[in-house]
XYZ file of N, CA and C in Angstrom:
291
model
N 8.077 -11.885 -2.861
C 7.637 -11.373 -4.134
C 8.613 -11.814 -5.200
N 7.928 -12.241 -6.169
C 9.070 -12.338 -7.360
C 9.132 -11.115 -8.424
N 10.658 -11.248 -8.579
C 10.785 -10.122 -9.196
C 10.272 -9.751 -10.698
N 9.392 -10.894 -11.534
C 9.015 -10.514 -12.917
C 7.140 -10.223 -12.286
N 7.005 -9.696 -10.657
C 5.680 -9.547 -10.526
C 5.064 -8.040 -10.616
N 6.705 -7.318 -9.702
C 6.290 -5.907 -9.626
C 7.756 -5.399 -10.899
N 7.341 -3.976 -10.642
C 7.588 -3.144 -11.445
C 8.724 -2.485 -10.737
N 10.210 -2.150 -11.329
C 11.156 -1.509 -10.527
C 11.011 0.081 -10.600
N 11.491 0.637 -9.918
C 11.739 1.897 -10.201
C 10.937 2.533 -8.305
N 11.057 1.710 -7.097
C 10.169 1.594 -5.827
C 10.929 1.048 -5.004
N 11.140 1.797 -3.935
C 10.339 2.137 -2.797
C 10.729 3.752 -3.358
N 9.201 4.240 -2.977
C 9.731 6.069 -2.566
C 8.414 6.174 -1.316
N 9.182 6.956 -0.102
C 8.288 7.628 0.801
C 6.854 7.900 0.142
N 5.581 7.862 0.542
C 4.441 8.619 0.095
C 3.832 8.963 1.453
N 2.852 10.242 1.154
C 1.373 10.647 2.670
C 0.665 10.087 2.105
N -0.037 8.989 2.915
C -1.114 8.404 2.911
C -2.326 9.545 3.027
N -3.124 9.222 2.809
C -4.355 10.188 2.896
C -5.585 9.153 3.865
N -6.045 9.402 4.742
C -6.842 8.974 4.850
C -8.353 9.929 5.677
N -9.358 8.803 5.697
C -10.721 9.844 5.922
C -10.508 10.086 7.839
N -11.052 10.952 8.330
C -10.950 11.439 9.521
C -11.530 9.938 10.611
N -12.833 9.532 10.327
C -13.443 8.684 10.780
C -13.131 7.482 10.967
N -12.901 6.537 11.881
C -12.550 4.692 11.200
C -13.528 4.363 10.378
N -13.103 3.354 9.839
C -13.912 2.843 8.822
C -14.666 1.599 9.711
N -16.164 1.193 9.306
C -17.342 0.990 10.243
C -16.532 -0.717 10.672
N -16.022 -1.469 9.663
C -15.476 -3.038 9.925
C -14.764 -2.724 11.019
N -13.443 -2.633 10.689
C -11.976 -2.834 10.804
C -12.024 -1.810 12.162
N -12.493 -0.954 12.021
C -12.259 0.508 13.560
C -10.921 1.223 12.941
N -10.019 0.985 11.883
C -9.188 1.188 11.273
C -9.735 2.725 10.499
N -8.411 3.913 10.525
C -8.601 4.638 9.709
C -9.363 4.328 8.273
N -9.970 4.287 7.213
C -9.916 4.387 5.934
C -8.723 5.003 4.639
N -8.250 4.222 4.111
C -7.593 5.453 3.008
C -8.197 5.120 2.086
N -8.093 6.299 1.276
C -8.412 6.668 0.421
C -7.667 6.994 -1.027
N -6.669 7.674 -0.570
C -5.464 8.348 -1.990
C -3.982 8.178 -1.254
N -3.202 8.619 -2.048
C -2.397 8.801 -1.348
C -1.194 9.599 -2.727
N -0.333 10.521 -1.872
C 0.656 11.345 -2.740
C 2.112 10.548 -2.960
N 1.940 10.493 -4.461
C 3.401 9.465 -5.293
C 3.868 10.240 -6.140
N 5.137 10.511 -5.902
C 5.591 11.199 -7.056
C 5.200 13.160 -7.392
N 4.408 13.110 -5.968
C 3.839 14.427 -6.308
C 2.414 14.829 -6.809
N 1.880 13.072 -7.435
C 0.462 13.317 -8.026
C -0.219 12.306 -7.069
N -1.772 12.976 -6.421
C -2.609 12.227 -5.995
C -3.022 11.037 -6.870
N -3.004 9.662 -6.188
C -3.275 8.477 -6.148
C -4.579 7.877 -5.990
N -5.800 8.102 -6.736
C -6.909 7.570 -5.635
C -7.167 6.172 -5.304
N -7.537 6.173 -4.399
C -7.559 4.311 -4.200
C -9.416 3.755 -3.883
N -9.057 2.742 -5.511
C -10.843 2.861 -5.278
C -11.118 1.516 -4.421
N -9.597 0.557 -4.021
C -10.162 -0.635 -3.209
C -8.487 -1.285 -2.361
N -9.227 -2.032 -1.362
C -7.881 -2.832 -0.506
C -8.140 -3.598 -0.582
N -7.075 -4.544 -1.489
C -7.411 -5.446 -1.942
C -6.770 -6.814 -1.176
N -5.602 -6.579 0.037
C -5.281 -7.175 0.841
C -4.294 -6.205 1.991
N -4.224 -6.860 2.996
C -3.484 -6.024 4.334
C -2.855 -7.289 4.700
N -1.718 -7.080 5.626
C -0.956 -8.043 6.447
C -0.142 -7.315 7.316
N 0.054 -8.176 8.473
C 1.304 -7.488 9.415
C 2.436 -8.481 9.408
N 3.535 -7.828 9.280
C 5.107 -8.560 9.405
C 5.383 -8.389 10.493
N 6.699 -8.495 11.145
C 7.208 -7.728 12.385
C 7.584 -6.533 12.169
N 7.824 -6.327 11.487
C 7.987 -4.936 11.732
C 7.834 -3.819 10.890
N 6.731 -4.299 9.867
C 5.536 -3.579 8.697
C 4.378 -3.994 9.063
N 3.303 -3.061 8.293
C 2.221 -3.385 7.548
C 1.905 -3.171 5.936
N 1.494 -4.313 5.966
C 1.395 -4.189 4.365
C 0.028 -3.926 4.109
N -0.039 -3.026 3.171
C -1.522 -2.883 2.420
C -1.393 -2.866 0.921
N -2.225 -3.793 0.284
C -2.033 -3.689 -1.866
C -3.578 -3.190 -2.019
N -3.433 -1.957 -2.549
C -4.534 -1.420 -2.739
C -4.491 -1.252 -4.547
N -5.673 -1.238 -4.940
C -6.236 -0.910 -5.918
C -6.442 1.060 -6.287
N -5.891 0.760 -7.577
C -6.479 2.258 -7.674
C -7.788 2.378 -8.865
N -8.285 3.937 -9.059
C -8.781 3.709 -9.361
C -9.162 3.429 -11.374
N -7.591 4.195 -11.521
C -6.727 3.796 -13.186
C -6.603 2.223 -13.271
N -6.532 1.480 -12.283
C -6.816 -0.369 -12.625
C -5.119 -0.403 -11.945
N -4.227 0.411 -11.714
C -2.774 -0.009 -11.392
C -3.236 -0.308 -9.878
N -2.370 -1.392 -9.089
C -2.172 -1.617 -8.037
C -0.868 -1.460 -7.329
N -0.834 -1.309 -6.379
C 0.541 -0.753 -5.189
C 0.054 -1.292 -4.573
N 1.706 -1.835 -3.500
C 2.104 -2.627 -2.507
C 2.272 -1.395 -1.467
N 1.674 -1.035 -0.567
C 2.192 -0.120 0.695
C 2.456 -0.555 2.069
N 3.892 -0.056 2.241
C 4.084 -0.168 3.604
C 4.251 0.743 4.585
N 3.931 0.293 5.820
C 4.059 1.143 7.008
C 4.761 0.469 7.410
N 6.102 1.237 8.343
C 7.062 1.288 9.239
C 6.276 0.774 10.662
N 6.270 0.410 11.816
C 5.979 0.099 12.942
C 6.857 1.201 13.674
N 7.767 1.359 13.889
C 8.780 2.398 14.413
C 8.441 3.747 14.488
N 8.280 3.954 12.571
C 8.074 5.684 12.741
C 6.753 5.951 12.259
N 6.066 4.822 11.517
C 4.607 5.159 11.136
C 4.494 5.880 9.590
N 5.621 6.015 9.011
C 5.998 6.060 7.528
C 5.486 5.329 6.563
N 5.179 5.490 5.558
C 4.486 4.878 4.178
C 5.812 5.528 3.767
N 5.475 3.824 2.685
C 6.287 3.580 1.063
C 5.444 2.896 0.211
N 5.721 3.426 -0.984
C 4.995 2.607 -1.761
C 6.263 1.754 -2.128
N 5.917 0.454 -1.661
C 7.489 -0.665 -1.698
C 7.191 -1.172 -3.462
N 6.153 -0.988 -4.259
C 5.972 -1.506 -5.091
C 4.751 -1.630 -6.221
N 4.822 -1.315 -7.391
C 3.926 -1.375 -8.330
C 3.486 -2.694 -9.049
N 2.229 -3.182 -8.746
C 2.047 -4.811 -9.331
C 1.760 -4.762 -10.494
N 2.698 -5.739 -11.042
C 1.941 -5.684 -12.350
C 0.492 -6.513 -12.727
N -0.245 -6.568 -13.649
C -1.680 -6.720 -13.929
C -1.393 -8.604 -13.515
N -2.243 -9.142 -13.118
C -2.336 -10.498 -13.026
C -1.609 -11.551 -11.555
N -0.737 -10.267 -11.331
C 0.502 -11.217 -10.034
C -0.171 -10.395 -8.638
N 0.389 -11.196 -7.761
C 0.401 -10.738 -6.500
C 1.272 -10.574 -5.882
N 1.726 -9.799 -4.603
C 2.655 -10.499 -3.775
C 3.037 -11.040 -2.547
N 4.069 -11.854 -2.557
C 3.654 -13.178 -1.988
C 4.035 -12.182 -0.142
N 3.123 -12.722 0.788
C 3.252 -12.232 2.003
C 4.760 -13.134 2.757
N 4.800 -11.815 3.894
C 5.831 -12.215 4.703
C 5.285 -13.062 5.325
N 5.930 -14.143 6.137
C 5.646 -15.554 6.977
C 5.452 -14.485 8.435
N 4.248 -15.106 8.608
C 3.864 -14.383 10.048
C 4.616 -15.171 11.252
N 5.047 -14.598 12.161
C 5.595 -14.187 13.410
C 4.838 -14.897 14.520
């Protein structure tokens, strides 16, 4: 990622929220929202996923137009939001394994 893409002031722990059911593609939970800062997050899209060695990444869309970079731990199964994108950039994935 380059650093004039996201926004500083990130990583903080967040609970993911997600729906009880997998979602019908993937067999994967669904999320949906998730708690930042104390205020629900809704997430109206996923707009990419990846696995590192030893994350998963998800950049979801919300539904205010801001996007977040989220990761999961492999170890403990923890979310962070590692990062806030700014409008137009992406970020760039880890080299797969």
């Amino acid at each position: 990622m380059t650093p004039d893409s996201l926004v500083v002031g990130i990583p903080m722990d967040i609970e993911l929220m997600e729906l009880v059911g997998p979602a019908e593609e993937s067999g994967e939970p669904e999320l949906w929202g998730f708690l930042f800062d104390n205020q629900l997050q809704l997430i109206s899209r996923i707009v990419d996923g990846w696995m590192a060695e030893e994350h998963r990444y998800v950049e979801v869309a919300l539904h205010d137009g801001r996007r977040f970079l989220l990761r999961q731990d492999a170890a403990t199964s923890q979310w962070t939001a590692s990062a806030l994108i700014r409008p137009g950039s992406s970020p760039a994935r880890a080299p797969k394994r």
